[in-house]
Short mmCIF file of C-alpha atoms in Angstrom, two decimals:
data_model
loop_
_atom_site.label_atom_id
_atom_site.label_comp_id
_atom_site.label_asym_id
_atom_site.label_seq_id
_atom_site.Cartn_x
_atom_site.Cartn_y
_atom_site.Cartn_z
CA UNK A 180 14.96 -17.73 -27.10
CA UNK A 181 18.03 -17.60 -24.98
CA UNK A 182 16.68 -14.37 -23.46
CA UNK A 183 13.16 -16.32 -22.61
CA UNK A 184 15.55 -18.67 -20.88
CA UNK A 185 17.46 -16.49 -18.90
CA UNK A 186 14.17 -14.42 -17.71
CA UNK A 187 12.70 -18.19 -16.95
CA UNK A 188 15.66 -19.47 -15.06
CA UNK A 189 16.08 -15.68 -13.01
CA UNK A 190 12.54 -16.39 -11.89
CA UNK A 191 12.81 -19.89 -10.57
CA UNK A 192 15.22 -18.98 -8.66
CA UNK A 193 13.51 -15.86 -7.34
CA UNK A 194 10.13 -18.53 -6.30
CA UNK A 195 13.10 -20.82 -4.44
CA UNK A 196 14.16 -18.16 -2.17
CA UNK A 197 10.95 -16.08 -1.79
CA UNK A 198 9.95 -16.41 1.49
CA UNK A 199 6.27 -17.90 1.82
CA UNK A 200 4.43 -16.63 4.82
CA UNK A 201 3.72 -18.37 7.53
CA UNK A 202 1.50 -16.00 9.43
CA UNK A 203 2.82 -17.32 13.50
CA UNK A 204 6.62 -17.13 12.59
CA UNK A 205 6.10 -13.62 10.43
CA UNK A 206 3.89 -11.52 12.60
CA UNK A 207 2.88 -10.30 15.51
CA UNK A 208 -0.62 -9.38 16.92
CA UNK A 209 -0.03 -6.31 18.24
CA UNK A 210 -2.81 -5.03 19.55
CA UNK A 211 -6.59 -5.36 19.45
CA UNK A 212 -7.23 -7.59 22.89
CA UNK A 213 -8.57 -10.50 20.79
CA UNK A 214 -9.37 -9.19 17.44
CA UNK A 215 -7.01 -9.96 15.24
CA UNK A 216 -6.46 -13.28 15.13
CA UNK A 217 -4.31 -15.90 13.00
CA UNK A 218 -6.43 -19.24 11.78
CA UNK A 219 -4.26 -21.31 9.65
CA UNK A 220 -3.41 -19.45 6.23
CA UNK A 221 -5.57 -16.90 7.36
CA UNK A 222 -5.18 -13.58 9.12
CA UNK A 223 -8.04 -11.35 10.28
CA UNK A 224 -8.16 -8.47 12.01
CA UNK A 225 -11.88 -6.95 13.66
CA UNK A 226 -12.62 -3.71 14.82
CA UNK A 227 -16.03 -2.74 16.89
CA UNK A 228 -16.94 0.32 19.00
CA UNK A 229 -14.57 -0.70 21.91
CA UNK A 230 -11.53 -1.20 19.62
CA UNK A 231 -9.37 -2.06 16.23
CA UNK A 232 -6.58 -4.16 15.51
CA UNK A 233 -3.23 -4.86 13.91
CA UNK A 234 0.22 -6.82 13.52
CA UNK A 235 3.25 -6.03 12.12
CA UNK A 236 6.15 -7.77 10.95
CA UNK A 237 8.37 -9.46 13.75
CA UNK A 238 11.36 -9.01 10.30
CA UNK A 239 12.61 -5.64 9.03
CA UNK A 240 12.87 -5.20 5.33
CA UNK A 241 15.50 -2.97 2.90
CA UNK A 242 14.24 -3.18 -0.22
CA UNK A 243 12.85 -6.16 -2.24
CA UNK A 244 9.45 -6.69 -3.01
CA UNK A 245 6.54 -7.58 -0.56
CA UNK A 246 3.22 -9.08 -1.65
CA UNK A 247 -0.16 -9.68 0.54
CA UNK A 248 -3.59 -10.67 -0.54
CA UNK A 249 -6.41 -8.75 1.23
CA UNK A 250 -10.23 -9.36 1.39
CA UNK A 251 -11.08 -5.40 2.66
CA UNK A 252 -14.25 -4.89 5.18
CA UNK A 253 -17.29 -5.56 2.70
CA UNK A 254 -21.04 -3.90 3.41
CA UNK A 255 -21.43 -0.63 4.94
CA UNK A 256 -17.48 0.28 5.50
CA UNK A 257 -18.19 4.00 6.28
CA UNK A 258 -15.85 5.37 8.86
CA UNK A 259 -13.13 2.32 8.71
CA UNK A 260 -9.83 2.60 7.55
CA UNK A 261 -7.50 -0.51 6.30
CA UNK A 262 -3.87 0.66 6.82
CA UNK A 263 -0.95 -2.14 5.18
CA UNK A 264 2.11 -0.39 5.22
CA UNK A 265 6.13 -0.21 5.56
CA UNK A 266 7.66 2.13 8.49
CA UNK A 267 10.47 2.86 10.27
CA UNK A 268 10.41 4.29 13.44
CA UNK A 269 11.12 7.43 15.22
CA UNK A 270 10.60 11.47 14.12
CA UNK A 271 12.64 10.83 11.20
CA UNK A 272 10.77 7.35 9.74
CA UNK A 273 10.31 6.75 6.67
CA UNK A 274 6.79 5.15 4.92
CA UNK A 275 5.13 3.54 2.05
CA UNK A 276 1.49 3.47 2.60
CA UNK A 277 -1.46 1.48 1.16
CA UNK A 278 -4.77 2.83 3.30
CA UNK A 279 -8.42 1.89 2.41
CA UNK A 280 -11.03 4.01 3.08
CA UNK A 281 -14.24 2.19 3.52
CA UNK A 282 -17.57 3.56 2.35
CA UNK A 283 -21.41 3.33 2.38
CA UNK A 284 -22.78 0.12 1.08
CA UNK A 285 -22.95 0.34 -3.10
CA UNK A 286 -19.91 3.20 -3.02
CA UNK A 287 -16.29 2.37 -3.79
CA UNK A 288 -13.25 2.66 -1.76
CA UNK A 289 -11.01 4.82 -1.77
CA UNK A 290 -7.48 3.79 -2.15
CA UNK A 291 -5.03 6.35 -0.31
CA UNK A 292 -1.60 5.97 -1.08
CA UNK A 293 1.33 8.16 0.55
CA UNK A 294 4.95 8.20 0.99
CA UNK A 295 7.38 9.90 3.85
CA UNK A 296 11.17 10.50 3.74
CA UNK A 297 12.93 11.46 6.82
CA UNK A 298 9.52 11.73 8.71
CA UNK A 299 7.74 14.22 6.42
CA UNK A 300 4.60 12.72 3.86
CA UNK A 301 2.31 14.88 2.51
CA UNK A 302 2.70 12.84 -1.01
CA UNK A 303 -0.95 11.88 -1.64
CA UNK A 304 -2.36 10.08 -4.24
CA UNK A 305 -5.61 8.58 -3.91
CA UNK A 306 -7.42 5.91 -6.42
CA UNK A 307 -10.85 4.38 -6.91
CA UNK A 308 -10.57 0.31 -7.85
CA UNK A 309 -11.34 -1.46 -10.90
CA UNK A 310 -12.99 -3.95 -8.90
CA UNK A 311 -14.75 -4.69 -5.77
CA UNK A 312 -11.73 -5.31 -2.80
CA UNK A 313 -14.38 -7.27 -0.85
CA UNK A 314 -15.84 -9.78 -2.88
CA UNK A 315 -12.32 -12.06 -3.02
CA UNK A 316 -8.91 -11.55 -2.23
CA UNK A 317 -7.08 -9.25 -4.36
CA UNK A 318 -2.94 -8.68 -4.71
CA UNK A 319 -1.31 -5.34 -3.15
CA UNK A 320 2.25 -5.10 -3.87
CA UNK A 321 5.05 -3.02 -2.65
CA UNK A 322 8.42 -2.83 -4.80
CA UNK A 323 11.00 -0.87 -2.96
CA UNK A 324 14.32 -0.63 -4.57
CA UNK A 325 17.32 1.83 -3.96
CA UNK A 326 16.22 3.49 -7.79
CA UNK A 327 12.73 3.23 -6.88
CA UNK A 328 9.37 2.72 -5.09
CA UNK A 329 5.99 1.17 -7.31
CA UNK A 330 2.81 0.61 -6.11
CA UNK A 331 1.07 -2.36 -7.66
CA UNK A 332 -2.34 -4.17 -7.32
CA UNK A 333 -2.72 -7.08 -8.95
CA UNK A 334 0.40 -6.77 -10.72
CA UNK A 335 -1.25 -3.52 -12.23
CA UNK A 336 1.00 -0.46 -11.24
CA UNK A 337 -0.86 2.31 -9.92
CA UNK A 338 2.12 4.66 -9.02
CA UNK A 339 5.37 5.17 -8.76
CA UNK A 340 8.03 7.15 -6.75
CA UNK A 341 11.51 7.29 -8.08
CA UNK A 342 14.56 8.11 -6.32
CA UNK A 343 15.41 11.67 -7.02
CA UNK A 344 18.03 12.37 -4.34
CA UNK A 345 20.47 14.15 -7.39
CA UNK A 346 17.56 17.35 -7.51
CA UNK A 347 17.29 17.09 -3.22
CA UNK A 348 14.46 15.17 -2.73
CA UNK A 349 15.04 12.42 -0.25
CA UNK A 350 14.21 9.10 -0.94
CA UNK A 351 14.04 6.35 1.93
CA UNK A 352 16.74 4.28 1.35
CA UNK A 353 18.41 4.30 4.81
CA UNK A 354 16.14 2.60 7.32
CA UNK A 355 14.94 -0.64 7.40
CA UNK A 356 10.98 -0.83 7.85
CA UNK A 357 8.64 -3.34 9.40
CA UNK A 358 5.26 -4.41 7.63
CA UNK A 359 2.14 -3.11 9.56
CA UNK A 360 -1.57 -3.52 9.09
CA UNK A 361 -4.33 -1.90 11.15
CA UNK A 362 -8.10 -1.80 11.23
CA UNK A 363 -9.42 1.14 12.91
CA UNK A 364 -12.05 3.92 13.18
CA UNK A 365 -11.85 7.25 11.32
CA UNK A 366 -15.20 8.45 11.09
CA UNK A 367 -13.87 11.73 12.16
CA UNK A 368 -12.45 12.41 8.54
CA UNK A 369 -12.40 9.23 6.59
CA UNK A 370 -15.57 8.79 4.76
CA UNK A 371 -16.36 12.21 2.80
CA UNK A 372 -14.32 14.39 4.99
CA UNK A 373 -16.03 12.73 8.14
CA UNK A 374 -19.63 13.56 6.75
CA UNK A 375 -20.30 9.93 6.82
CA UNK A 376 -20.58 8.70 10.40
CA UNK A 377 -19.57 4.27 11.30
CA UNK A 378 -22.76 2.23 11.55
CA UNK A 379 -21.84 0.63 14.13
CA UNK A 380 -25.31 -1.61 14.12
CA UNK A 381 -22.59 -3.46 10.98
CA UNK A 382 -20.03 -4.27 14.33
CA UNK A 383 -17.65 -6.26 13.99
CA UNK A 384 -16.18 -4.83 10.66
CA UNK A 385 -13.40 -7.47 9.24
CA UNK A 386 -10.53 -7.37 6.92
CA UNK A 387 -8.66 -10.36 6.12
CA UNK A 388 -5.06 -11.75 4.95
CA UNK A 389 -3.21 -14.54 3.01
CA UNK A 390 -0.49 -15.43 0.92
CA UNK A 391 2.33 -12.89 2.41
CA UNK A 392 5.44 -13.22 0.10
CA UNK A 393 8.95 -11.28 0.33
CA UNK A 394 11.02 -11.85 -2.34
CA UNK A 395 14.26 -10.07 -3.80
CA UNK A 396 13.40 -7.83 -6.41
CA UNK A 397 15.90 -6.41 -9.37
CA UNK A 398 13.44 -3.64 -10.67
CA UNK A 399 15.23 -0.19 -11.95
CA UNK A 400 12.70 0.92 -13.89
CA UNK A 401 9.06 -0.03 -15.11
CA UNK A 402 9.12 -1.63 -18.92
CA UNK A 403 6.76 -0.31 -21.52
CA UNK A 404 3.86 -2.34 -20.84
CA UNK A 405 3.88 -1.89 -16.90
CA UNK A 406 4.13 2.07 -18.12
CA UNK A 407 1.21 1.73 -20.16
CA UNK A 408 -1.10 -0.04 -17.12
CA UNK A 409 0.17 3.30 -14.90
CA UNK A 410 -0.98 5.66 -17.41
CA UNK A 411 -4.34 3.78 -17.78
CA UNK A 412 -4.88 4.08 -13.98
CA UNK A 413 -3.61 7.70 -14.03
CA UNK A 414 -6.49 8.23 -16.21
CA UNK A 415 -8.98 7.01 -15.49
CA UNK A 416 -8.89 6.18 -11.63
CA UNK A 417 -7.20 8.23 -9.77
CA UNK A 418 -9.14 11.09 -7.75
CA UNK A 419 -6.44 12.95 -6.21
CA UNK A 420 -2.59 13.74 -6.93
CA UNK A 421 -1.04 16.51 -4.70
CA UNK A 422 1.09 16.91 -8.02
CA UNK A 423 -1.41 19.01 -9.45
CA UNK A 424 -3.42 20.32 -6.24
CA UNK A 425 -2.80 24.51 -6.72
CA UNK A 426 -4.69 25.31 -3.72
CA UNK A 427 -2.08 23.40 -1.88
CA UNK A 428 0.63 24.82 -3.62
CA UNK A 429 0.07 28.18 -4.76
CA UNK A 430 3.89 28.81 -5.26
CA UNK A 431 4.71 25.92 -6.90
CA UNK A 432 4.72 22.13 -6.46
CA UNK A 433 7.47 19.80 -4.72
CA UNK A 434 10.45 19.39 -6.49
CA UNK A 435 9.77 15.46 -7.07
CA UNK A 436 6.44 16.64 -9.00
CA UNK A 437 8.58 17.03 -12.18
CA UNK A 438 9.30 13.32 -12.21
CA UNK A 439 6.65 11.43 -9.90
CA UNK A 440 3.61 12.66 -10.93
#
């Protein structure tokens, strides 16, 4: 009982000082001329055949946790891409990416995830959802810690990074990052290797936005039951883990694969 207490008490006091978005003082529109726009509690960005669309964070970030509902593009998505993500800038940034392929009307997303140290990525892992990501708002989470980095939708972690600077892997920890989000056009590669073309007779595609939170976070490591939920959606929906990609790799994968994979 006293440790119910405790968690109960750390919590309140994490909701007092999380810092509830409101959308004017946290972001900028960035770019777009127009289409992304900020009504009330709700962001949206547009993209058509002239242009896309995005904001970022007018705040950096080092570590803590950062939540944002998003309602993705619904219909015929082929060709668009979602991006939410934390960067850094420069040749030597550091990234956490979320990035949502769109698809043909009836066909799931596909949820690319990737992380860069010191300006180099190349850490894909890629997901199919649970759930349609257009019908309502759904929860994509970022916790990024010094130990560190999970992925989570809807509280449901579907990977994690950790820090494993002691075998020479680097781990961004340095830089402070902004949040971005873009809608765009990648018809050139995103939709079945680029097989699948934008309908662009569907014009204006939207995405939208609510309920941004940053709060502190005190996560080392994931508990049992959080472990659990990752295996689940190791299993049985993700589609692609450079990890275990051979053709990629033929002389053997990163050193981080021993650990984050």
């Amino acid at each position: 009982m006293a440790s119910y207490k405790l968690n109960t008490s750390l919590l309140l006091v994490l909701f007092v000082i999380a810092n509830a978005s409101n959308f004017n003082n946290d972001f900028d529109i960035t770019w777009g001329g127009g289409r992304g726009r900020i009504a009330g509690d709700i962001l949206t960005l547009s993209l058509d055949r002239i242009s896309g669309s995005g904001f970022q964070s007018k705040k950096e970030y080092h570590f803590g946790r950062i939540d944002m509902q998003l309602k993705l593009v619904p219909g015929n998505s082929a060709g668009t891409v979602t991006a939410y993500y934390l960067s850094s800038q420069g040749p030597t940034h550091d990234e956490i990416d979320f990035e949502f392929l769109g698809n043909e009307t009836g066909q799931p997303y596909t949820l690319h995830t990737n992380v860069y140290t010191q300006g180099k990525g190349e850490r894909e892992q890629q997901f199919r959802m649970w759930f349609d990501p257009t019908s309502r708002f759904h929860t994509y989470s970022i916790i990024w810690t010094r130990q560190t980095i999970v992925f989570l939708v809807d509280e449901t972690p579907i990977r994690e990074f950790r820090n494993m600077e002691r075998i020479g892997v680097p781990f961004p920890n340095r830089q402070p990052m902004r949040l971005y989000s873009s809608l765009w056009n990648a018809d050139q590669w995103a939709t079945r290797g680029g097989l699948v073309k934008t309908d662009w007779t569907k014009a204006p595609f939207t995405a939208s936005y609510r309920n941004f939170i940053v709060k502190p976070n005190l996560l080392t490591q994931l508990d049992s039951v959080r472990n659990r939920r990752l295996r689940w959606v190791k299993k049985n929906h993700m589609i692609y883990n450079y990890c275990t990609d051979t053709k990629r790799f033929p002389h053997g994968f990163p050193k981080e694969c021993s650990v984050n994979h």
